[in-house]
Structure formats: C-alpha cells, structure tokens
XYZ file of C-alpha atoms in Angstrom:
689
model
C -35.117 -20.414 -8.530
C -35.822 -17.184 -10.423
C -38.834 -15.006 -9.713
C -40.252 -12.181 -11.773
C -38.505 -9.012 -10.658
C -40.471 -6.347 -8.897
C -40.563 -2.674 -9.705
C -37.647 -1.319 -7.676
C -39.036 2.175 -8.064
C -41.793 1.213 -5.639
C -39.337 -0.009 -2.991
C -40.553 1.532 0.249
C -39.131 -0.043 3.419
C -38.523 0.933 7.038
C -35.768 -0.749 9.096
C -35.765 -0.446 12.892
C -33.164 -1.924 15.225
C -33.523 -1.866 18.997
C -30.209 -1.852 20.848
C -29.405 -1.848 24.521
C -29.001 1.941 24.566
C -30.478 3.381 21.364
C -33.205 2.504 18.886
C -32.146 3.209 15.303
C -34.328 3.827 12.261
C -33.720 4.045 8.535
C -36.435 4.639 5.957
C -35.744 4.035 2.272
C -38.185 5.370 -0.305
C -36.835 4.650 -3.789
C -39.937 6.080 -5.362
C -38.886 9.581 -4.302
C -35.213 8.822 -3.578
C -35.772 9.709 0.071
C -33.703 8.385 2.986
C -34.705 9.235 6.545
C -32.734 8.456 9.727
C -33.531 8.647 13.408
C -31.869 7.674 16.665
C -33.681 7.737 20.017
C -33.091 6.222 23.461
C -34.332 2.646 23.823
C -37.377 2.279 26.043
C -36.339 -0.755 28.068
C -39.703 -1.052 29.826
C -41.434 -1.574 26.460
C -39.378 -1.521 23.274
C -42.475 -0.621 21.237
C -42.452 2.880 22.765
C -38.894 3.479 21.525
C -39.846 2.209 18.069
C -42.783 4.618 17.860
C -40.643 7.475 19.199
C -38.141 6.859 16.381
C -40.953 6.891 13.791
C -42.282 10.122 15.289
C -38.847 11.740 15.269
C -38.377 10.827 11.585
C -41.824 12.375 10.909
C -42.899 9.362 8.850
C -46.338 8.762 7.427
C -46.869 5.061 8.115
C -49.633 4.874 5.534
C -46.970 5.283 2.825
C -44.604 2.625 4.218
C -44.918 -0.708 2.395
C -42.715 -2.904 4.607
C -41.226 -2.746 8.109
C -38.285 -4.945 9.136
C -37.486 -5.063 12.833
C -34.409 -6.217 14.743
C -35.227 -6.789 18.401
C -33.441 -7.665 21.634
C -36.661 -8.818 23.326
C -35.750 -12.506 23.500
C -32.034 -11.901 24.109
C -32.745 -9.601 27.058
C -35.316 -12.006 28.482
C -32.713 -14.787 28.447
C -29.832 -12.770 29.885
C -32.003 -11.229 32.590
C -33.846 -14.518 33.212
C -37.192 -12.768 32.910
C -38.804 -15.792 31.264
C -42.280 -17.231 31.009
C -43.118 -20.043 33.421
C -42.512 -23.182 31.376
C -43.138 -26.881 31.925
C -40.944 -29.715 30.658
C -41.963 -33.292 29.835
C -39.220 -35.792 29.039
C -38.280 -39.465 28.963
C -38.312 -41.225 32.352
C -34.866 -40.975 33.935
C -33.764 -37.890 31.986
C -35.439 -34.930 33.733
C -32.050 -33.569 34.854
C -30.306 -33.615 31.472
C -30.765 -29.853 30.896
C -29.282 -29.164 34.331
C -26.403 -31.647 34.330
C -25.230 -30.407 30.930
C -21.680 -31.221 29.968
C -20.375 -30.954 33.538
C -18.229 -27.984 32.720
C -17.612 -25.019 35.042
C -18.545 -21.335 34.618
C -14.905 -20.469 35.232
C -12.506 -23.095 33.929
C -9.938 -22.469 36.661
C -12.291 -21.220 39.362
C -13.480 -22.952 42.508
C -16.916 -21.367 42.441
C -19.619 -20.776 39.873
C -23.354 -20.498 39.597
C -25.661 -22.090 37.087
C -29.441 -21.800 37.066
C -31.268 -24.047 34.548
C -33.773 -22.492 32.150
C -36.594 -24.555 33.691
C -36.474 -25.409 37.443
C -36.592 -29.038 38.545
C -40.105 -28.884 40.016
C -41.484 -28.027 36.565
C -39.742 -30.943 34.841
C -41.825 -34.150 34.602
C -40.981 -37.648 33.374
C -43.125 -40.108 31.415
C -42.606 -43.674 30.326
C -41.430 -43.959 26.700
C -38.191 -44.954 25.016
C -36.763 -44.859 21.503
C -33.172 -45.898 20.836
C -30.582 -44.082 18.734
C -31.578 -46.073 15.662
C -35.186 -44.904 15.930
C -36.562 -48.226 17.209
C -39.360 -48.030 19.794
C -38.177 -49.769 22.981
C -41.087 -48.698 25.205
C -44.400 -47.275 24.050
C -45.511 -43.809 25.105
C -47.750 -43.691 28.176
C -50.594 -41.445 27.075
C -52.119 -41.320 30.558
C -48.848 -40.033 32.016
C -48.692 -37.350 29.324
C -52.191 -36.137 30.242
C -51.389 -36.187 33.955
C -48.105 -34.271 33.524
C -49.672 -31.599 31.319
C -52.585 -31.064 33.727
C -50.232 -30.741 36.700
C -48.071 -28.196 34.888
C -51.150 -26.165 33.997
C -52.229 -26.102 37.649
C -48.747 -24.870 38.577
C -49.264 -21.851 36.317
C -47.126 -22.806 33.321
C -47.762 -20.699 30.258
C -45.730 -22.799 27.819
C -44.520 -26.392 27.642
C -41.682 -28.463 26.157
C -41.915 -32.044 24.882
C -38.397 -33.465 24.817
C -37.898 -37.203 24.367
C -34.671 -39.103 24.023
C -33.608 -39.758 20.410
C -36.606 -37.945 18.915
C -34.284 -36.830 16.087
C -34.178 -40.471 14.931
C -37.911 -41.115 15.373
C -40.317 -38.324 16.242
C -43.514 -40.352 16.568
C -43.695 -40.128 20.382
C -43.209 -36.358 20.401
C -45.868 -35.975 17.706
C -48.286 -38.142 19.661
C -47.609 -36.178 22.840
C -48.251 -32.953 20.932
C -51.602 -34.290 19.738
C -52.614 -35.160 23.306
C -51.387 -31.964 24.949
C -52.981 -29.756 22.288
C -56.388 -30.888 23.574
C -55.438 -29.757 27.079
C -53.177 -26.741 26.644
C -54.942 -23.360 26.313
C -52.498 -21.857 23.783
C -50.008 -22.764 21.038
C -46.891 -22.401 23.196
C -45.917 -26.063 22.787
C -42.367 -26.848 21.632
C -41.169 -30.265 20.470
C -37.451 -30.866 20.774
C -37.060 -32.400 17.325
C -39.014 -29.710 15.457
C -36.585 -26.974 16.371
C -33.367 -28.961 16.430
C -33.171 -32.411 14.906
C -29.735 -33.223 16.320
C -28.440 -36.106 18.380
C -27.264 -34.165 21.441
C -30.085 -34.378 23.994
C -28.684 -31.651 26.278
C -28.328 -29.016 23.555
C -31.605 -30.044 21.968
C -33.408 -29.853 25.302
C -32.009 -26.456 26.301
C -32.773 -24.991 22.876
C -36.361 -26.221 23.124
C -36.621 -24.859 26.679
C -35.365 -21.457 25.559
C -37.846 -21.400 22.695
C -40.822 -22.195 24.897
C -39.712 -19.748 27.596
C -39.542 -16.770 25.253
C -42.520 -17.524 22.989
C -45.127 -15.704 25.129
C -42.773 -12.766 25.692
C -42.050 -12.300 21.990
C -45.693 -12.632 20.967
C -46.882 -10.138 23.582
C -44.261 -7.634 22.448
C -45.068 -8.050 18.754
C -48.796 -7.725 19.459
C -48.150 -4.436 21.281
C -45.928 -3.185 18.470
C -48.373 -4.178 15.727
C -51.210 -2.487 17.622
C -49.202 0.746 17.784
C -48.194 0.538 14.116
C -51.637 -0.307 12.775
C -53.382 2.328 14.904
C -51.045 4.892 13.324
C -51.918 3.944 9.763
C -49.540 1.115 8.885
C -51.126 -1.585 6.735
C -48.146 -3.591 5.449
C -46.182 -6.641 6.550
C -43.948 -6.717 9.657
C -40.804 -8.806 9.309
C -38.538 -9.746 12.213
C -34.786 -10.330 12.018
C -33.611 -13.784 12.997
C -30.215 -14.523 14.474
C -29.207 -16.292 11.232
C -29.169 -12.982 9.376
C -32.476 -13.552 7.595
C -35.972 -12.216 8.171
C -39.306 -13.879 8.781
C -42.893 -12.702 8.987
C -44.123 -11.701 12.447
C -46.995 -14.137 11.842
C -44.544 -17.060 11.756
C -41.686 -15.977 14.005
C -43.206 -16.902 17.396
C -43.317 -20.625 16.555
C -39.498 -20.647 16.488
C -38.891 -17.706 18.800
C -35.426 -18.956 19.829
C -34.184 -18.058 16.357
C -34.610 -14.338 17.162
C -31.866 -14.498 19.780
C -28.971 -12.258 18.611
C -31.304 -10.670 16.078
C -29.789 -7.185 16.408
C -26.104 -8.115 16.054
C -26.906 -10.315 13.041
C -28.438 -7.428 11.112
C -25.239 -5.400 11.426
C -23.177 -8.271 10.020
C -25.535 -8.551 7.046
C -25.141 -4.825 6.334
C -21.355 -5.166 6.594
C -21.309 -8.043 4.087
C -23.433 -6.031 1.627
C -21.244 -2.941 2.032
C -18.061 -4.964 1.615
C -19.369 -6.610 -1.547
C -20.368 -3.211 -2.991
C -16.877 -1.878 -2.177
C -14.955 -4.849 -3.571
C -13.822 -6.154 -0.170
C -14.448 -9.841 0.454
C -12.882 -10.560 3.848
C -14.084 -8.500 6.792
C -13.973 -8.527 10.581
C -17.024 -6.644 11.788
C -16.685 -4.471 14.874
C -19.927 -3.072 16.264
C -19.472 -0.974 19.389
C -22.713 0.407 20.721
C -23.719 1.886 24.033
C -23.903 -1.380 25.981
C -21.663 -3.964 24.313
C -19.359 -4.739 21.406
C -20.162 -7.423 18.850
C -17.606 -8.876 16.436
C -17.998 -11.371 13.602
C -16.121 -12.844 10.651
C -17.078 -12.479 6.982
C -15.147 -14.541 4.395
C -15.933 -14.142 0.718
C -18.843 -11.831 1.598
C -20.486 -14.686 3.518
C -20.994 -14.179 7.254
C -19.873 -17.051 9.424
C -22.969 -18.929 10.673
C -22.796 -21.427 13.528
C -25.235 -23.733 15.297
C -22.975 -24.221 18.314
C -23.227 -20.908 20.138
C -23.902 -20.204 23.805
C -25.673 -17.006 24.819
C -24.031 -17.373 28.206
C -22.596 -20.226 30.282
C -24.625 -23.451 29.914
C -27.168 -21.787 27.660
C -26.616 -23.283 24.198
C -29.005 -22.063 21.504
C -28.327 -24.623 18.800
C -30.118 -23.007 15.920
C -28.196 -21.399 13.051
C -27.012 -17.933 14.066
C -24.458 -15.517 12.711
C -21.321 -16.290 14.715
C -21.162 -13.087 16.750
C -18.970 -12.784 19.835
C -19.956 -10.196 22.414
C -18.058 -8.418 25.190
C -19.410 -5.969 27.732
C -17.648 -2.874 26.401
C -19.770 -0.078 24.940
C -19.888 3.673 25.150
C -21.994 3.391 28.298
C -19.816 0.728 29.990
C -19.066 1.734 33.569
C -15.469 2.113 34.790
C -14.834 1.265 38.440
C -12.212 0.099 40.913
C -12.612 -3.480 42.134
C -11.965 -4.696 45.680
C -8.272 -5.035 44.869
C -8.129 -1.413 43.728
C -7.679 -2.352 40.064
C -9.461 -0.580 37.213
C -12.283 -2.499 35.520
C -14.448 -1.457 32.555
C -17.855 -3.112 32.026
C -19.801 -5.290 31.646
C -22.268 -3.110 33.598
C -23.654 -0.285 31.492
C -25.232 3.055 32.284
C -27.656 2.425 29.394
C -29.540 5.309 27.838
C -31.157 6.430 31.102
C -29.383 7.837 32.997
C -26.535 7.011 30.582
C -22.989 8.393 30.691
C -22.374 11.569 32.662
C -21.903 13.580 29.468
C -25.455 12.807 28.308
C -26.730 15.164 30.975
C -29.549 12.816 31.965
C -28.457 12.319 35.564
C -25.581 9.847 35.090
C -23.067 9.953 37.945
C -20.632 7.107 37.185
C -17.680 7.297 34.763
C -18.052 5.518 31.416
C -16.073 4.991 28.199
C -17.958 7.860 26.518
C -16.992 10.176 29.360
C -13.359 9.096 29.010
C -13.405 9.896 25.285
C -14.902 13.284 26.062
C -12.111 14.102 28.519
C -9.576 13.138 25.855
C -11.140 15.649 23.453
C -12.417 12.959 21.097
C -16.098 13.771 21.540
C -17.861 17.092 21.206
C -20.136 17.513 24.199
C -22.469 19.796 22.247
C -23.033 17.059 19.615
C -23.792 14.155 21.939
C -27.384 12.961 21.792
C -29.102 13.813 25.074
C -32.309 15.166 26.454
C -30.539 17.680 28.665
C -27.252 19.498 28.113
C -26.746 20.580 31.718
C -23.424 18.973 32.560
C -20.024 20.681 32.523
C -16.574 19.348 31.734
C -15.456 20.175 35.281
C -18.188 17.946 36.708
C -16.954 15.024 34.616
C -13.348 15.685 35.645
C -14.296 15.769 39.327
C -16.177 12.462 39.102
C -13.257 10.782 37.313
C -10.859 12.032 39.970
C -12.988 11.016 42.957
C -14.245 7.679 41.596
C -11.082 6.465 39.854
C -8.120 8.820 39.716
C -7.448 9.191 43.459
C -7.380 5.440 43.939
C -5.088 4.935 40.941
C -2.814 7.901 41.598
C -3.591 9.400 38.168
C -5.029 12.703 36.974
C -8.312 12.794 35.043
C -6.664 12.622 31.594
C -4.427 9.694 32.549
C -7.431 7.963 34.078
C -9.503 8.478 30.941
C -6.654 7.104 28.841
C -6.447 4.024 31.075
C -10.211 3.433 30.736
C -9.961 3.548 26.929
C -6.918 1.228 26.897
C -8.650 -1.412 29.039
C -11.778 -1.219 26.885
C -9.676 -1.624 23.732
C -7.951 -4.673 25.217
C -11.337 -6.341 25.894
C -12.545 -5.627 22.380
C -9.290 -6.843 20.812
C -9.754 -10.118 22.702
C -13.185 -10.584 21.141
C -11.730 -9.990 17.668
C -9.040 -12.598 18.330
C -11.830 -15.056 19.256
C -13.401 -14.777 15.801
C -10.149 -14.749 13.884
C -6.989 -16.258 15.370
C -8.873 -18.869 17.420
C -10.559 -20.041 14.200
C -7.289 -20.289 12.299
C -7.414 -17.070 10.268
C -4.975 -14.158 10.316
C -6.586 -10.771 11.087
C -3.901 -9.120 8.935
C -5.676 -10.585 5.895
C -8.910 -8.769 6.760
C -10.419 -5.297 6.776
C -11.888 -4.053 10.053
C -15.458 -2.876 9.447
C -16.191 -0.350 12.207
C -19.740 0.676 13.027
C -22.073 1.337 15.916
C -22.217 4.662 17.678
C -18.738 4.222 19.200
C -16.984 1.780 16.825
C -15.236 4.306 14.513
C -13.854 6.071 17.596
C -11.781 3.048 18.665
C -11.213 1.268 15.344
C -7.735 2.580 14.492
C -6.342 1.663 17.925
C -7.748 -1.855 17.655
C -6.409 -2.261 14.123
C -2.918 -1.275 15.311
C -3.033 -3.763 18.179
C -4.156 -6.607 15.905
C -2.039 -5.759 12.858
C -5.068 -5.095 10.659
C -3.922 -2.808 7.824
C -7.225 -1.138 6.885
C -10.422 0.109 8.523
C -13.717 0.644 6.685
C -16.249 3.056 8.205
C -19.588 2.900 6.317
C -21.666 5.934 5.410
C -24.025 5.571 8.396
C -22.136 3.664 11.111
C -24.532 4.403 13.948
C -27.537 2.964 12.152
C -25.844 0.065 10.353
C -27.925 -2.486 12.257
C -31.110 -0.782 11.066
C -29.680 -0.778 7.535
C -29.112 -4.524 7.864
C -32.824 -4.944 8.554
C -33.587 -3.239 5.235
C -31.033 -5.294 3.316
C -31.602 -8.734 4.896
C -33.228 -11.463 2.840
C -35.788 -14.019 3.986
C -34.067 -17.139 5.295
C -34.921 -20.632 6.503
C -32.396 -23.125 7.933
C -32.857 -26.876 8.358
C -30.792 -29.537 10.113
C -31.250 -33.313 10.173
C -29.020 -35.699 12.117
C -27.682 -38.676 10.162
C -24.662 -39.794 12.250
C -23.435 -42.435 9.805
C -19.893 -43.109 8.471
C -19.448 -41.796 4.936
C -18.821 -45.256 3.512
C -22.170 -46.530 4.847
C -24.311 -43.595 3.676
C -27.045 -44.286 1.160
C -26.394 -41.410 -1.223
C -29.966 -41.496 -2.567
C -31.328 -40.997 0.979
C -28.917 -38.099 1.426
C -30.102 -36.422 -1.777
C -33.742 -36.974 -0.737
C -33.212 -35.220 2.603
C -31.633 -32.241 0.858
C -34.562 -32.143 -1.586
C -37.181 -32.204 1.196
C -35.377 -29.495 3.189
C -35.152 -27.293 0.104
C -38.843 -27.758 -0.740
C -39.890 -26.985 2.844
C -37.795 -23.805 2.878
C -39.260 -22.584 -0.407
C -42.762 -23.327 0.877
C -42.227 -21.254 4.048
C -40.675 -18.340 2.169
C -43.440 -18.215 -0.449
C -45.987 -18.379 2.368
C -44.858 -14.933 3.559
C -46.181 -13.395 0.352
C -43.383 -10.886 -0.272
C -42.084 -9.812 -3.645
C -38.665 -11.363 -4.268
C -36.125 -11.440 -7.057
C -34.928 -15.001 -6.451
C -35.037 -17.978 -4.088
C -31.699 -19.755 -3.674
C -30.510 -22.747 -1.671
C -27.180 -23.824 -0.208
C -26.216 -27.181 1.265
C -23.696 -28.357 3.842
C -22.712 -31.272 6.052
C -21.496 -31.318 9.650
C -18.736 -33.930 9.776
C -16.114 -35.385 12.100
C -13.627 -38.207 12.242
C -15.139 -41.183 14.100
C -14.282 -40.897 17.792
C -14.100 -37.108 17.825
C -16.607 -34.859 19.594
C -16.315 -31.607 17.664
C -17.718 -31.181 14.188
C -16.595 -29.282 11.089
C -19.070 -27.810 8.609
C -18.438 -28.661 4.940
C -20.091 -26.514 2.278
C -21.258 -28.395 -0.840
C -21.532 -27.259 -4.443
C -25.013 -28.719 -4.875
C -27.622 -31.020 -3.331
C -26.424 -34.205 -5.071
C -22.825 -34.809 -3.961
C -21.234 -38.218 -4.342
C -19.432 -39.907 -1.447
C -15.911 -39.458 -2.845
C -16.494 -35.708 -3.146
C -17.808 -35.577 0.442
C -14.820 -37.486 1.825
C -12.302 -35.351 -0.060
C -14.008 -32.073 0.919
C -13.911 -33.006 4.601
C -10.256 -34.073 4.528
C -9.270 -30.842 2.761
C -11.238 -28.692 5.222
C -9.765 -30.571 8.192
C -6.238 -30.046 6.888
C -6.824 -26.303 6.436
C -8.388 -25.942 9.898
C -6.095 -28.154 11.983
C -2.969 -28.563 9.779
C -3.013 -32.350 10.120
C -3.976 -35.344 7.953
C -5.675 -38.434 9.438
C -6.069 -40.869 6.503
C -6.308 -43.882 8.812
C -9.472 -42.628 10.555
C -12.891 -42.861 8.905
C -15.072 -39.790 8.451
C -18.608 -39.526 9.798
C -21.559 -37.423 8.551
C -23.286 -36.023 11.644
C -25.828 -33.510 10.305
C -27.363 -32.577 6.956
C -28.013 -28.849 6.542
C -29.902 -26.740 4.016
C -30.294 -22.955 3.881
C -33.009 -21.427 1.698
C -33.019 -17.677 1.042
C -35.587 -15.416 -0.566
C -33.702 -12.444 -1.993
C -35.219 -8.982 -1.788
C -34.484 -6.065 -4.109
C -30.884 -4.921 -3.479
C -30.298 -1.451 -2.062
C -27.964 1.030 -3.743
C -25.761 2.276 -0.879
C -25.168 5.569 -2.644
C -28.711 6.513 -1.548
C -27.431 6.829 2.027
C -25.494 9.985 1.210
C -26.740 13.551 1.203
C -24.926 15.237 -1.655
C -26.454 18.683 -1.282
C -24.011 19.874 1.376
C -20.805 18.496 -0.168
C -17.812 20.816 -0.749
C -15.049 20.493 -3.349
C -12.066 20.346 -0.993
C -11.679 18.488 2.297
C -10.276 21.601 4.001
C -13.577 23.381 3.422
C -15.340 20.726 5.530
C -13.379 21.665 8.679
C -15.721 22.835 11.440
C -13.145 23.785 14.049
C -9.868 22.785 15.673
C -9.803 21.066 19.066
C -7.171 19.790 21.475
C -7.311 15.985 21.300
C -5.197 13.589 23.359
C -3.110 11.011 21.445
C -0.703 8.594 23.137
C 1.034 11.017 25.508
C -0.020 14.567 24.631
C -2.750 16.833 23.313
C -2.572 17.781 19.627
C -4.416 20.588 17.871
C -6.730 18.507 15.659
C -9.034 19.485 12.772
C -12.685 18.480 13.184
C -14.419 17.648 9.873
C -18.086 17.448 8.996
C -18.684 14.128 7.238
C -21.792 15.451 5.525
C -19.699 18.194 3.900
C -16.679 16.082 2.940
C -16.437 15.295 -0.799
C -16.706 11.634 -1.779
C -13.143 11.472 -3.027
C -11.012 12.977 -0.272
C -7.736 12.296 1.515
C -6.946 13.291 5.081
C -3.817 12.612 7.118
C -4.158 12.134 10.841
C -4.603 13.390 13.421
C -8.187 14.260 12.529
C -11.760 13.724 13.703
C -14.783 13.325 11.439
C -18.171 14.067 13.022
C -21.634 13.110 11.832
C -25.111 12.659 13.272
C -24.678 9.075 14.426
C -20.962 8.655 15.235
C -17.479 10.139 15.481
C -14.533 8.745 13.505
C -11.028 9.108 14.959
C -8.039 9.215 12.597
C -4.860 8.843 14.609
C -1.460 10.417 13.798
C 0.267 8.641 10.885
C -3.042 7.205 9.672
C -4.470 8.263 6.318
C -8.160 8.364 5.476
C -9.829 8.526 2.081
C -13.375 8.275 0.709
C -15.108 6.407 -2.109
C -18.178 7.030 -4.289
C -20.466 5.102 -1.916
C -19.686 7.453 0.950
C -17.461 4.981 2.815
C -14.336 6.064 4.670
C -11.212 3.913 4.481
C -8.409 4.363 7.006
C -4.954 3.109 6.104
C -3.467 2.287 9.482
C 0.115 3.377 10.158
C 2.672 2.522 12.881
C 2.014 -1.179 13.361
C-alpha cells in the first residue's frame, strides 16, 4: 500500500534509548543536516529524569523537534525485579492454578532446588462458572453474578488491574467479552486485560501468563509515560511520542498501554533494527548482532536483513511473554558486571552489575568492586581519562589493589592475570549466547558477520569472532548509541495471531484467506490511526505449523495472503527438512496459528549523516593520538591509539590497534586488519582462527 511521500527535508526526529546503565540520545535534523548525540547515566529511580538530562546535555530546543521515539526498560525492569502492580485474575472454575503449575519444568534442569513465584499470587486468583470447549461450543453459560462478586472482592483487596482469562477463549471469545462489559461498570480504570485480545492462541498457560504480565505492567508504564510527557511538554515539545515495542516496531504512546506487554525487550529490539538497516546499507544480509552494554549483553540473528522474530520467548524462568518479539538472547555480562569469587573459590563474572551509580571503580563515582570495565582498563584497553564519569578521582593503583585483594590473592594471580581471567570468562558467557541464536537454531556462525555495538561490544568483538569462527566484524559509526539510532529508524508495526489448529487437508482455504484479510485491515487501521507521515504500509503473512502429534511449532513465511493448500504443505515440508534434516511424508501437517505483520514505513535515514567529516585527515597515521602499552594474549604490546573522528573513511589498519570515540572503544587484535567504508563503518577481518 503506497502513500504519498513526505518531504524528507523536514525530517526532524529524536531517538532516546534507556539502558540499564546509560541513557542514549540521537537527534536527526535533515532540514539543517544536524546530528546531535548524548550519553548520560540512567536514572533508575525515574527514567524520565535521565531522558531529560540527555536532552539537556545535547542542548536541544524541544520546540523544534517534530517526533520523539523512545525505547524503554520500564516494563522489563518491573518484571525482572517483580515490582508489579497488584493485579486480580478471574478464570474458568477449576483452572485458577494454571499460571502457577505451568509446564512442570524446573528452573535448573539438573538441579534439586529452584524457586518460582507466579506473576499473580493465588489469593488474587478467582474462579467463576463458565465453560467453552476447544471447538468454541458453549458447555456452561457464564455466571454474571460470580463475575460481579469476584471483581468487587478484588477491588476491596486493592487490585489496580485485572485479567479475564477463560479456557478456550481463542476459539470463542463471547464469555470474555461479556465479562469485560460487566467489569467495566465496576472497575475504576481501563486496566482490564482479556486473554484472547492479546494472544489468541490455544495454550492456556502461555496465554494466561502473557495476559497477567500485561495487566501487571499497564499502570507502571502509563504512570511513567505520563511523567515523561509532562516533562517533555512543559519544556516546549508539542509533537507525537512513539514507544518501541519488542517486535522492533513503534507505536503511539496513546495506544501502547493497552498492550503494555509488547514493550518488554523494547531496548534490545531497537538495536537489532538499527543493525539490520546498517547491514542492508552496507550490502551485508546475514548478521549476528552483539550488543554489550553496561549491564548485559544481547545477541540476535538477522537473515536476509530480516531480524528473527519469535512469539515463544521467556523473559526468565516460567515467564513466557507470547507476543511477537525480536528473538534476543540476553546474558548478564556487561561493562559493569561484577567479578567475584564464589564459595568454592572460583571466579564468576555477573550477572550482578555495578550499574551507573556507583558503577565500575574506574568511573570514579564510588565503585569498590571489580568489573569487566576495570579489567579492560588494567589491560590497557581503556583510557581512564576518556571514560564517562562524574568524578575522575580514582587512580590505577587503587584499581590494582582492589583486584589483588578481592580476586587475585584467592586465585594466586597478579592483577594483570586476574584482569585477563575476568575478560576470558565474560567472553565465554557471551560466546554461549551467540551459539544459542546460531548453532542451536541450525545456522553456522561462520556464514555471518558479527555486528558489534553497545558501549563495550567493539572491545570484545574480535575475541568472540575468533572463538566462534566468524570471519568478519562490523562496527557501526556510532556503536554506543545504536539502540537510540534504532528508535529513529524503526517503522510502525502491528502483529496479529489467530489459532486455527486444523490439519492442512481439512482447512477451508477461503476462511484462511478471510482471516489474513481481516488481520491486514485491522493493522492498517491501527497504523493510520497514529496519524504519522509514512512512505508505505506493507504486510507479511505466515503460518505456525507442526506435524500432528508434535508439540513444537515451525513458522512458515508465505509469499502472499492467498496461498493454496499444496503450497502450504510443500513450504512446511521444505522448512522442516532444512531445520531438522529429516523428512516425514507419512505424518500429516497441522496449521496451528495464522499470523500477519503490518508495517508503516517511515522515511529512511541516510547513515552517512552520522559522520562528522570536518575533522577527517587524509592518512590513517595522522589520526594517531598516542601509543599505549596494551595486553594481548600473554604480553603487553606498544599499541597505536587512533581517533575515530579523525580517521578517513577509506582506511586500512593492521592490528594491534585501538580506535577511540565518544561512545565506545574498538579493539583490533594482532593479525587482524581493519578498514573503513563511505558510511563510516569499520570492518575487521579476523585473523588466527
């Protein structure tokens, strides 16, 4: 669906991403060809303060900004920290414990102990008489009196939000709709979530938990956005505020609260979107993204410039959020990850983080525990005078002493050996995450380019590439603010899922086409409702399928919304063969879910705008700032330190070398070779596999 193109000269957008440690900002003004960047510590007590601090640091006039796109960790943090709104739960009689029983798995597959706390406690889960079977037939009518009684009791108990979750509502939603009508007359706000409206799938546990998560974070997200909008508008902003969803798309702040669960993993998704755009602009189709920030590392897979999106992700154990999200895997290894000795005297790194306050020791903000950033500093890989901090009152000797007393003495190593061990363990954790999104899914990392970003990603990328056999690393022009860039680039997006659960041979193909048509029309309606200027609205269609008798599903992408049954069957068999290397012609295929994605495409951004060409020199050697002793493998080497802002676009550098810039440090190891392109990207050809 084509739309009249807007005047790209009037493109004026601000992207802000809130991470666990830093809040990043990028402002793009095509009218004056101005790009502004800022990086400030995240204000964990209220993320809005960090956002406004970033705007203040960039010295922006909000009256001139036309659009703000925001990636937030508000809902993710609320879930992980279990700082949730008090929520009630009304379900079918006999099924109040479904969201607690789950799939009867264990937190640790081979462990004897584990702890699981349900999203909503048992005393806030109520049952009512009603029953619909899997075919959508009403077996027992809904008891309206019981609905009223349950809602009133939950209100008296102090619940702020409520979930309506009935068995088989995906097949027939009439009881949930009736319950909504009744409760709306009682409930004092709009924090009412129906299970089927968010996830129309046949798995009652996943559907129930997803609905519970949505209701539990709705008040939190709305309160935060209200605070942020108040700050923005009081400082002159008059435009639209868009929020990043976990699916890699954006949605108006006016609409996002209704489906608040979709904002989970908002920040990591924006980085993947930026990576896909950068890869496409650079002619690279297959990418493994590697985002190492201050708190954690996120990795994802991009094939054919399309990020991998999944509806089967768990934020943590027994917490499935079954809404479409960019398939990002996270490990607790970031620049601020704390290194310690466990009870057995073994070295551990993460998942605990020093955050931004007090942060690593080298930040000079009062940190007293060793971190990955401190280890890199001891190895000569970071310049203490260039590290972002509020105070620069810490010495190298102080860091050495802490490493020796906290770690080295127990390990029998000096401070350099200890720092090297910390980095090696961190790299091993991050390599494991990359294997999860590549090898475990049947793809060979050697066929991909490692896209390194985040404040610490380019510092570890070459080592990871060597360990995994990845031949090339791509470091974008602004690695430390790539997530904020993703906010600027991201399109509007709506995802829809409808459970069918019928064998292919019994599917009414007309009904299938009708569902696709309705999903597409609904998506276009929601996107147009946001009132933004777009270049195009496009749709894509897929089916979740399985062989009858299997539990796991495989997503099949379709060419259009009117496939015939032979095409569907063949597509599934081909995809199954590629994924599992086996043919099962004797088993019938089953269509589980029907999926449609609708995207509203914004004006594309020219990545060349991210570069400041005024300070460029003609030869790479002229961009050398100094030489520094840097530790590689088993010894210190005298290493040139380059200014990235001064490096020419087309350059070649042989390692060892370090490239410094405002938002990150790039490490080029011995026998590696780095070169630049016209977009300001750095490519590292990795040697010594």
